[in-house]
Amino acid sequence: MQKIAFLIIGIGALIGAGYYVYWFFSSDIDLLFRLGVGAVVVGVLILLGVVIQQRIKASKDEDFKGVKY
């Protein structure tokens, strides 16, 4: 059930992001501003990807043998 919820959230986020990208590039906004916003978005996505990658790598090294439920 949790996977379905994440899938629905992801689809909704992609639809929203797609509409925003369409609006952003079809409106009359200065090209330099568009490039600046695009650079910030790409930088944030790269940082987010690095953090996710580090957390996945760190979770494989965790040892929970002495932990009680």
JSON list of N, CA and C in Angstrom, two decimals:
[
{"chain": "A", "resi": 1, "resn": "MET", "atom": "N", "xyz": [0.82, -1.19, 0.00]},
{"chain": "A", "resi": 1, "resn": "MET", "atom": "CA", "xyz": [0.00, 0.00, 0.00]},
{"chain": "A", "resi": 1, "resn": "MET", "atom": "C", "xyz": [0.87, 1.26, 0.00]},
{"chain": "A", "resi": 2, "resn": "GLN", "atom": "N", "xyz": [2.00, 1.18, 0.73]},
{"chain": "A", "resi": 2, "resn": "GLN", "atom": "CA", "xyz": [2.89, 2.33, 0.81]},
{"chain": "A", "resi": 2, "resn": "GLN", "atom": "C", "xyz": [3.53, 2.62, -0.55]},
{"chain": "A", "resi": 3, "resn": "LYS", "atom": "N", "xyz": [3.85, 1.57, -1.30]},
{"chain": "A", "resi": 3, "resn": "LYS", "atom": "CA", "xyz": [4.44, 1.76, -2.63]},
{"chain": "A", "resi": 3, "resn": "LYS", "atom": "C", "xyz": [3.45, 2.44, -3.57]},
{"chain": "A", "resi": 4, "resn": "ILE", "atom": "N", "xyz": [2.18, 2.07, -3.46]},
{"chain": "A", "resi": 4, "resn": "ILE", "atom": "CA", "xyz": [1.15, 2.69, -4.29]},
{"chain": "A", "resi": 4, "resn": "ILE", "atom": "C", "xyz": [1.02, 4.18, -3.95]},
{"chain": "A", "resi": 5, "resn": "ALA", "atom": "N", "xyz": [1.08, 4.50, -2.67]},
{"chain": "A", "resi": 5, "resn": "ALA", "atom": "CA", "xyz": [0.99, 5.90, -2.24]},
{"chain": "A", "resi": 5, "resn": "ALA", "atom": "C", "xyz": [2.16, 6.70, -2.79]},
{"chain": "A", "resi": 6, "resn": "PHE", "atom": "N", "xyz": [3.37, 6.13, -2.70]},
{"chain": "A", "resi": 6, "resn": "PHE", "atom": "CA", "xyz": [4.54, 6.84, -3.24]},
{"chain": "A", "resi": 6, "resn": "PHE", "atom": "C", "xyz": [4.44, 7.00, -4.75]},
{"chain": "A", "resi": 7, "resn": "LEU", "atom": "N", "xyz": [3.89, 6.00, -5.42]},
{"chain": "A", "resi": 7, "resn": "LEU", "atom": "CA", "xyz": [3.71, 6.08, -6.87]},
{"chain": "A", "resi": 7, "resn": "LEU", "atom": "C", "xyz": [2.73, 7.20, -7.23]},
{"chain": "A", "resi": 8, "resn": "ILE", "atom": "N", "xyz": [1.63, 7.29, -6.51]},
{"chain": "A", "resi": 8, "resn": "ILE", "atom": "CA", "xyz": [0.65, 8.34, -6.77]},
{"chain": "A", "resi": 8, "resn": "ILE", "atom": "C", "xyz": [1.24, 9.72, -6.49]},
{"chain": "A", "resi": 9, "resn": "ILE", "atom": "N", "xyz": [1.98, 9.84, -5.41]},
{"chain": "A", "resi": 9, "resn": "ILE", "atom": "CA", "xyz": [2.64, 11.12, -5.09]},
{"chain": "A", "resi": 9, "resn": "ILE", "atom": "C", "xyz": [3.64, 11.48, -6.19]},
{"chain": "A", "resi": 10, "resn": "GLY", "atom": "N", "xyz": [4.41, 10.49, -6.65]},
{"chain": "A", "resi": 10, "resn": "GLY", "atom": "CA", "xyz": [5.38, 10.74, -7.70]},
{"chain": "A", "resi": 10, "resn": "GLY", "atom": "C", "xyz": [4.73, 11.17, -9.01]},
{"chain": "A", "resi": 11, "resn": "ILE", "atom": "N", "xyz": [3.63, 10.51, -9.37]},
{"chain": "A", "resi": 11, "resn": "ILE", "atom": "CA", "xyz": [2.92, 10.88, -10.60]},
{"chain": "A", "resi": 11, "resn": "ILE", "atom": "C", "xyz": [2.36, 12.30, -10.48]},
{"chain": "A", "resi": 12, "resn": "GLY", "atom": "N", "xyz": [1.78, 12.61, -9.34]},
{"chain": "A", "resi": 12, "resn": "GLY", "atom": "CA", "xyz": [1.25, 13.96, -9.13]},
{"chain": "A", "resi": 12, "resn": "GLY", "atom": "C", "xyz": [2.35, 15.01, -9.18]},
{"chain": "A", "resi": 13, "resn": "ALA", "atom": "N", "xyz": [3.50, 14.70, -8.58]},
{"chain": "A", "resi": 13, "resn": "ALA", "atom": "CA", "xyz": [4.62, 15.64, -8.60]},
{"chain": "A", "resi": 13, "resn": "ALA", "atom": "C", "xyz": [5.14, 15.84, -10.02]},
{"chain": "A", "resi": 14, "resn": "LEU", "atom": "N", "xyz": [5.20, 14.76, -10.80]},
{"chain": "A", "resi": 14, "resn": "LEU", "atom": "CA", "xyz": [5.66, 14.88, -12.19]},
{"chain": "A", "resi": 14, "resn": "LEU", "atom": "C", "xyz": [4.68, 15.70, -13.03]},
{"chain": "A", "resi": 15, "resn": "ILE", "atom": "N", "xyz": [3.40, 15.51, -12.82]},
{"chain": "A", "resi": 15, "resn": "ILE", "atom": "CA", "xyz": [2.41, 16.29, -13.56]},
{"chain": "A", "resi": 15, "resn": "ILE", "atom": "C", "xyz": [2.54, 17.78, -13.19]},
{"chain": "A", "resi": 16, "resn": "GLY", "atom": "N", "xyz": [2.65, 18.05, -11.90]},
{"chain": "A", "resi": 16, "resn": "GLY", "atom": "CA", "xyz": [2.81, 19.44, -11.46]},
{"chain": "A", "resi": 16, "resn": "GLY", "atom": "C", "xyz": [4.09, 20.06, -11.98]},
{"chain": "A", "resi": 17, "resn": "ALA", "atom": "N", "xyz": [5.18, 19.32, -11.92]},
{"chain": "A", "resi": 17, "resn": "ALA", "atom": "CA", "xyz": [6.45, 19.84, -12.40]},
{"chain": "A", "resi": 17, "resn": "ALA", "atom": "C", "xyz": [6.41, 20.05, -13.91]},
{"chain": "A", "resi": 18, "resn": "GLY", "atom": "N", "xyz": [5.78, 19.13, -14.62]},
{"chain": "A", "resi": 18, "resn": "GLY", "atom": "CA", "xyz": [5.66, 19.28, -16.07]},
{"chain": "A", "resi": 18, "resn": "GLY", "atom": "C", "xyz": [4.86, 20.51, -16.46]},
{"chain": "A", "resi": 19, "resn": "TYR", "atom": "N", "xyz": [3.76, 20.73, -15.75]},
{"chain": "A", "resi": 19, "resn": "TYR", "atom": "CA", "xyz": [2.96, 21.92, -16.03]},
{"chain": "A", "resi": 19, "resn": "TYR", "atom": "C", "xyz": [3.76, 23.18, -15.71]},
{"chain": "A", "resi": 20, "resn": "TYR", "atom": "N", "xyz": [4.50, 23.19, -14.60]},
{"chain": "A", "resi": 20, "resn": "TYR", "atom": "CA", "xyz": [5.32, 24.35, -14.23]},
{"chain": "A", "resi": 20, "resn": "TYR", "atom": "C", "xyz": [6.39, 24.62, -15.28]},
{"chain": "A", "resi": 21, "resn": "VAL", "atom": "N", "xyz": [7.05, 23.57, -15.76]},
{"chain": "A", "resi": 21, "resn": "VAL", "atom": "CA", "xyz": [8.09, 23.73, -16.79]},
{"chain": "A", "resi": 21, "resn": "VAL", "atom": "C", "xyz": [7.47, 24.28, -18.07]},
{"chain": "A", "resi": 22, "resn": "TYR", "atom": "N", "xyz": [6.31, 23.75, -18.46]},
{"chain": "A", "resi": 22, "resn": "TYR", "atom": "CA", "xyz": [5.63, 24.25, -19.64]},
{"chain": "A", "resi": 22, "resn": "TYR", "atom": "C", "xyz": [5.30, 25.73, -19.48]},
{"chain": "A", "resi": 23, "resn": "TRP", "atom": "N", "xyz": [4.72, 26.12, -18.34]},
{"chain": "A", "resi": 23, "resn": "TRP", "atom": "CA", "xyz": [4.38, 27.53, -18.10]},
{"chain": "A", "resi": 23, "resn": "TRP", "atom": "C", "xyz": [5.63, 28.40, -18.06]},
{"chain": "A", "resi": 24, "resn": "PHE", "atom": "N", "xyz": [6.67, 27.90, -17.41]},
{"chain": "A", "resi": 24, "resn": "PHE", "atom": "CA", "xyz": [7.89, 28.68, -17.24]},
{"chain": "A", "resi": 24, "resn": "PHE", "atom": "C", "xyz": [8.54, 29.00, -18.58]},
{"chain": "A", "resi": 25, "resn": "PHE", "atom": "N", "xyz": [8.58, 28.04, -19.50]},
{"chain": "A", "resi": 25, "resn": "PHE", "atom": "CA", "xyz": [9.24, 28.26, -20.78]},
{"chain": "A", "resi": 25, "resn": "PHE", "atom": "C", "xyz": [8.32, 28.83, -21.85]},
{"chain": "A", "resi": 26, "resn": "SER", "atom": "N", "xyz": [7.00, 28.83, -21.62]},
{"chain": "A", "resi": 26, "resn": "SER", "atom": "CA", "xyz": [6.11, 29.39, -22.62]},
{"chain": "A", "resi": 26, "resn": "SER", "atom": "C", "xyz": [5.72, 30.83, -22.29]},
{"chain": "A", "resi": 27, "resn": "SER", "atom": "N", "xyz": [5.98, 31.28, -21.08]},
{"chain": "A", "resi": 27, "resn": "SER", "atom": "CA", "xyz": [5.62, 32.65, -20.71]},
{"chain": "A", "resi": 27, "resn": "SER", "atom": "C", "xyz": [6.72, 33.62, -21.13]},
{"chain": "A", "resi": 28, "resn": "ASP", "atom": "N", "xyz": [6.46, 34.89, -21.00]},
{"chain": "A", "resi": 28, "resn": "ASP", "atom": "CA", "xyz": [7.40, 35.93, -21.42]},
{"chain": "A", "resi": 28, "resn": "ASP", "atom": "C", "xyz": [8.29, 36.33, -20.25]},
{"chain": "A", "resi": 29, "resn": "ILE", "atom": "N", "xyz": [9.22, 35.43, -19.89]},
{"chain": "A", "resi": 29, "resn": "ILE", "atom": "CA", "xyz": [10.17, 35.68, -18.81]},
{"chain": "A", "resi": 29, "resn": "ILE", "atom": "C", "xyz": [11.55, 35.81, -19.43]},
{"chain": "A", "resi": 30, "resn": "ASP", "atom": "N", "xyz": [12.37, 36.69, -18.87]},
{"chain": "A", "resi": 30, "resn": "ASP", "atom": "CA", "xyz": [13.72, 36.94, -19.38]},
{"chain": "A", "resi": 30, "resn": "ASP", "atom": "C", "xyz": [14.53, 35.64, -19.42]},
{"chain": "A", "resi": 31, "resn": "LEU", "atom": "N", "xyz": [15.30, 35.45, -20.49]},
{"chain": "A", "resi": 31, "resn": "LEU", "atom": "CA", "xyz": [16.08, 34.24, -20.68]},
{"chain": "A", "resi": 31, "resn": "LEU", "atom": "C", "xyz": [17.12, 34.06, -19.58]},
{"chain": "A", "resi": 32, "resn": "LEU", "atom": "N", "xyz": [17.76, 35.12, -19.14]},
{"chain": "A", "resi": 32, "resn": "LEU", "atom": "CA", "xyz": [18.76, 35.01, -18.09]},
{"chain": "A", "resi": 32, "resn": "LEU", "atom": "C", "xyz": [18.14, 34.52, -16.78]},
{"chain": "A", "resi": 33, "resn": "PHE", "atom": "N", "xyz": [16.94, 34.98, -16.47]},
{"chain": "A", "resi": 33, "resn": "PHE", "atom": "CA", "xyz": [16.23, 34.51, -15.28]},
{"chain": "A", "resi": 33, "resn": "PHE", "atom": "C", "xyz": [15.90, 33.03, -15.40]},
{"chain": "A", "resi": 34, "resn": "ARG", "atom": "N", "xyz": [15.46, 32.60, -16.58]},
{"chain": "A", "resi": 34, "resn": "ARG", "atom": "CA", "xyz": [15.16, 31.19, -16.81]},
{"chain": "A", "resi": 34, "resn": "ARG", "atom": "C", "xyz": [16.40, 30.33, -16.59]},
{"chain": "A", "resi": 35, "resn": "LEU", "atom": "N", "xyz": [17.54, 30.77, -17.13]},
{"chain": "A", "resi": 35, "resn": "LEU", "atom": "CA", "xyz": [18.77, 30.01, -16.97]},
{"chain": "A", "resi": 35, "resn": "LEU", "atom": "C", "xyz": [19.19, 29.96, -15.51]},
{"chain": "A", "resi": 36, "resn": "GLY", "atom": "N", "xyz": [19.02, 31.04, -14.78]},
{"chain": "A", "resi": 36, "resn": "GLY", "atom": "CA", "xyz": [19.36, 31.06, -13.36]},
{"chain": "A", "resi": 36, "resn": "GLY", "atom": "C", "xyz": [18.51, 30.10, -12.55]},
{"chain": "A", "resi": 37, "resn": "VAL", "atom": "N", "xyz": [17.21, 30.13, -12.79]},
{"chain": "A", "resi": 37, "resn": "VAL", "atom": "CA", "xyz": [16.30, 29.22, -12.07]},
{"chain": "A", "resi": 37, "resn": "VAL", "atom": "C", "xyz": [16.60, 27.78, -12.46]},
{"chain": "A", "resi": 38, "resn": "GLY", "atom": "N", "xyz": [16.87, 27.54, -13.71]},
{"chain": "A", "resi": 38, "resn": "GLY", "atom": "CA", "xyz": [17.21, 26.19, -14.15]},
{"chain": "A", "resi": 38, "resn": "GLY", "atom": "C", "xyz": [18.48, 25.68, -13.49]},
{"chain": "A", "resi": 39, "resn": "ALA", "atom": "N", "xyz": [19.49, 26.54, -13.36]},
{"chain": "A", "resi": 39, "resn": "ALA", "atom": "CA", "xyz": [20.74, 26.15, -12.70]},
{"chain": "A", "resi": 39, "resn": "ALA", "atom": "C", "xyz": [20.49, 25.81, -11.23]},
{"chain": "A", "resi": 40, "resn": "VAL", "atom": "N", "xyz": [19.66, 26.59, -10.55]},
{"chain": "A", "resi": 40, "resn": "VAL", "atom": "CA", "xyz": [19.36, 26.33, -9.15]},
{"chain": "A", "resi": 40, "resn": "VAL", "atom": "C", "xyz": [18.62, 24.99, -9.01]},
{"chain": "A", "resi": 41, "resn": "VAL", "atom": "N", "xyz": [17.66, 24.74, -9.87]},
{"chain": "A", "resi": 41, "resn": "VAL", "atom": "CA", "xyz": [16.90, 23.49, -9.80]},
{"chain": "A", "resi": 41, "resn": "VAL", "atom": "C", "xyz": [17.82, 22.29, -10.06]},
{"chain": "A", "resi": 42, "resn": "VAL", "atom": "N", "xyz": [18.68, 22.38, -11.05]},
{"chain": "A", "resi": 42, "resn": "VAL", "atom": "CA", "xyz": [19.61, 21.28, -11.34]},
{"chain": "A", "resi": 42, "resn": "VAL", "atom": "C", "xyz": [20.55, 21.06, -10.16]},
{"chain": "A", "resi": 43, "resn": "GLY", "atom": "N", "xyz": [21.05, 22.13, -9.56]},
{"chain": "A", "resi": 43, "resn": "GLY", "atom": "CA", "xyz": [21.93, 22.00, -8.40]},
{"chain": "A", "resi": 43, "resn": "GLY", "atom": "C", "xyz": [21.24, 21.33, -7.22]},
{"chain": "A", "resi": 44, "resn": "VAL", "atom": "N", "xyz": [20.00, 21.71, -6.95]},
{"chain": "A", "resi": 44, "resn": "VAL", "atom": "CA", "xyz": [19.25, 21.10, -5.86]},
{"chain": "A", "resi": 44, "resn": "VAL", "atom": "C", "xyz": [19.00, 19.62, -6.15]},
{"chain": "A", "resi": 45, "resn": "LEU", "atom": "N", "xyz": [18.67, 19.28, -7.37]},
{"chain": "A", "resi": 45, "resn": "LEU", "atom": "CA", "xyz": [18.45, 17.87, -7.71]},
{"chain": "A", "resi": 45, "resn": "LEU", "atom": "C", "xyz": [19.72, 17.05, -7.57]},
{"chain": "A", "resi": 46, "resn": "ILE", "atom": "N", "xyz": [20.86, 17.61, -7.95]},
{"chain": "A", "resi": 46, "resn": "ILE", "atom": "CA", "xyz": [22.14, 16.91, -7.78]},
{"chain": "A", "resi": 46, "resn": "ILE", "atom": "C", "xyz": [22.43, 16.68, -6.31]},
{"chain": "A", "resi": 47, "resn": "LEU", "atom": "N", "xyz": [22.25, 17.72, -5.48]},
{"chain": "A", "resi": 47, "resn": "LEU", "atom": "CA", "xyz": [22.49, 17.57, -4.05]},
{"chain": "A", "resi": 47, "resn": "LEU", "atom": "C", "xyz": [21.55, 16.55, -3.43]},
{"chain": "A", "resi": 48, "resn": "LEU", "atom": "N", "xyz": [20.30, 16.56, -3.83]},
{"chain": "A", "resi": 48, "resn": "LEU", "atom": "CA", "xyz": [19.33, 15.59, -3.33]},
{"chain": "A", "resi": 48, "resn": "LEU", "atom": "C", "xyz": [19.73, 14.17, -3.71]},
{"chain": "A", "resi": 49, "resn": "GLY", "atom": "N", "xyz": [20.17, 14.00, -4.93]},
{"chain": "A", "resi": 49, "resn": "GLY", "atom": "CA", "xyz": [20.63, 12.68, -5.38]},
{"chain": "A", "resi": 49, "resn": "GLY", "atom": "C", "xyz": [21.84, 12.19, -4.60]},
{"chain": "A", "resi": 50, "resn": "VAL", "atom": "N", "xyz": [22.78, 13.09, -4.31]},
{"chain": "A", "resi": 50, "resn": "VAL", "atom": "CA", "xyz": [23.97, 12.72, -3.54]},
{"chain": "A", "resi": 50, "resn": "VAL", "atom": "C", "xyz": [23.58, 12.32, -2.12]},
{"chain": "A", "resi": 51, "resn": "VAL", "atom": "N", "xyz": [22.67, 13.06, -1.51]},
{"chain": "A", "resi": 51, "resn": "VAL", "atom": "CA", "xyz": [22.23, 12.74, -0.15]},
{"chain": "A", "resi": 51, "resn": "VAL", "atom": "C", "xyz": [21.53, 11.38, -0.11]},
{"chain": "A", "resi": 52, "resn": "ILE", "atom": "N", "xyz": [20.66, 11.12, -1.07]},
{"chain": "A", "resi": 52, "resn": "ILE", "atom": "CA", "xyz": [19.96, 9.83, -1.12]},
{"chain": "A", "resi": 52, "resn": "ILE", "atom": "C", "xyz": [20.96, 8.70, -1.32]},
{"chain": "A", "resi": 53, "resn": "GLN", "atom": "N", "xyz": [21.93, 8.90, -2.19]},
{"chain": "A", "resi": 53, "resn": "GLN", "atom": "CA", "xyz": [22.94, 7.88, -2.44]},
{"chain": "A", "resi": 53, "resn": "GLN", "atom": "C", "xyz": [23.76, 7.61, -1.18]},
{"chain": "A", "resi": 54, "resn": "GLN", "atom": "N", "xyz": [24.15, 8.64, -0.45]},
{"chain": "A", "resi": 54, "resn": "GLN", "atom": "CA", "xyz": [24.92, 8.46, 0.78]},
{"chain": "A", "resi": 54, "resn": "GLN", "atom": "C", "xyz": [24.10, 7.76, 1.86]},
{"chain": "A", "resi": 55, "resn": "ARG", "atom": "N", "xyz": [22.81, 8.08, 1.97]},
{"chain": "A", "resi": 55, "resn": "ARG", "atom": "CA", "xyz": [21.96, 7.43, 2.98]},
{"chain": "A", "resi": 55, "resn": "ARG", "atom": "C", "xyz": [21.77, 5.95, 2.66]},
{"chain": "A", "resi": 56, "resn": "ILE", "atom": "N", "xyz": [21.60, 5.62, 1.39]},
{"chain": "A", "resi": 56, "resn": "ILE", "atom": "CA", "xyz": [21.46, 4.22, 1.01]},
{"chain": "A", "resi": 56, "resn": "ILE", "atom": "C", "xyz": [22.74, 3.45, 1.31]},
{"chain": "A", "resi": 57, "resn": "LYS", "atom": "N", "xyz": [23.87, 4.06, 0.99]},
{"chain": "A", "resi": 57, "resn": "LYS", "atom": "CA", "xyz": [25.16, 3.43, 1.25]},
{"chain": "A", "resi": 57, "resn": "LYS", "atom": "C", "xyz": [25.38, 3.26, 2.76]},
{"chain": "A", "resi": 58, "resn": "ALA", "atom": "N", "xyz": [25.02, 4.25, 3.56]},
{"chain": "A", "resi": 58, "resn": "ALA", "atom": "CA", "xyz": [25.21, 4.18, 5.00]},
{"chain": "A", "resi": 58, "resn": "ALA", "atom": "C", "xyz": [24.26, 3.18, 5.65]},
{"chain": "A", "resi": 59, "resn": "SER", "atom": "N", "xyz": [23.08, 3.02, 5.09]},
{"chain": "A", "resi": 59, "resn": "SER", "atom": "CA", "xyz": [22.11, 2.09, 5.69]},
{"chain": "A", "resi": 59, "resn": "SER", "atom": "C", "xyz": [22.56, 0.64, 5.54]},
{"chain": "A", "resi": 60, "resn": "LYS", "atom": "N", "xyz": [23.38, 0.34, 4.56]},
{"chain": "A", "resi": 60, "resn": "LYS", "atom": "CA", "xyz": [23.86, -1.02, 4.38]},
{"chain": "A", "resi": 60, "resn": "LYS", "atom": "C", "xyz": [24.91, -1.39, 5.43]},
{"chain": "A", "resi": 61, "resn": "ASP", "atom": "N", "xyz": [25.56, -0.39, 6.04]},
{"chain": "A", "resi": 61, "resn": "ASP", "atom": "CA", "xyz": [26.60, -0.64, 7.03]},
{"chain": "A", "resi": 61, "resn": "ASP", "atom": "C", "xyz": [26.08, -0.66, 8.46]},
{"chain": "A", "resi": 62, "resn": "GLU", "atom": "N", "xyz": [24.81, -0.35, 8.68]},
{"chain": "A", "resi": 62, "resn": "GLU", "atom": "CA", "xyz": [24.26, -0.28, 10.03]},
{"chain": "A", "resi": 62, "resn": "GLU", "atom": "C", "xyz": [24.05, -1.69, 10.59]},
{"chain": "A", "resi": 63, "resn": "ASP", "atom": "N", "xyz": [24.34, -1.83, 11.89]},
{"chain": "A", "resi": 63, "resn": "ASP", "atom": "CA", "xyz": [24.22, -3.12, 12.55]},
{"chain": "A", "resi": 63, "resn": "ASP", "atom": "C", "xyz": [23.22, -2.99, 13.70]},
{"chain": "A", "resi": 64, "resn": "PHE", "atom": "N", "xyz": [22.12, -3.72, 13.63]},
{"chain": "A", "resi": 64, "resn": "PHE", "atom": "CA", "xyz": [21.06, -3.63, 14.64]},
{"chain": "A", "resi": 64, "resn": "PHE", "atom": "C", "xyz": [20.92, -4.92, 15.43]},
{"chain": "A", "resi": 65, "resn": "LYS", "atom": "N", "xyz": [22.01, -5.62, 15.65]},
{"chain": "A", "resi": 65, "resn": "LYS", "atom": "CA", "xyz": [21.92, -6.91, 16.34]},
{"chain": "A", "resi": 65, "resn": "LYS", "atom": "C", "xyz": [21.49, -6.76, 17.80]},
{"chain": "A", "resi": 66, "resn": "GLY", "atom": "N", "xyz": [21.88, -5.70, 18.49]},
{"chain": "A", "resi": 66, "resn": "GLY", "atom": "CA", "xyz": [21.55, -5.53, 19.90]},
{"chain": "A", "resi": 66, "resn": "GLY", "atom": "C", "xyz": [20.28, -4.76, 20.15]},
{"chain": "A", "resi": 67, "resn": "VAL", "atom": "N", "xyz": [19.55, -4.40, 19.12]},
{"chain": "A", "resi": 67, "resn": "VAL", "atom": "CA", "xyz": [18.35, -3.59, 19.26]},
{"chain": "A", "resi": 67, "resn": "VAL", "atom": "C", "xyz": [17.14, -4.49, 19.44]},
{"chain": "A", "resi": 68, "resn": "LYS", "atom": "N", "xyz": [16.31, -4.16, 20.45]},
{"chain": "A", "resi": 68, "resn": "LYS", "atom": "CA", "xyz": [15.08, -4.90, 20.68]},
{"chain": "A", "resi": 68, "resn": "LYS", "atom": "C", "xyz": [13.91, -4.17, 20.02]},
{"chain": "A", "resi": 69, "resn": "TYR", "atom": "N", "xyz": [12.92, -4.89, 19.60]},
{"chain": "A", "resi": 69, "resn": "TYR", "atom": "CA", "xyz": [11.77, -4.30, 18.92]},
{"chain": "A", "resi": 69, "resn": "TYR", "atom": "C", "xyz": [10.79, -3.77, 19.91]}
]
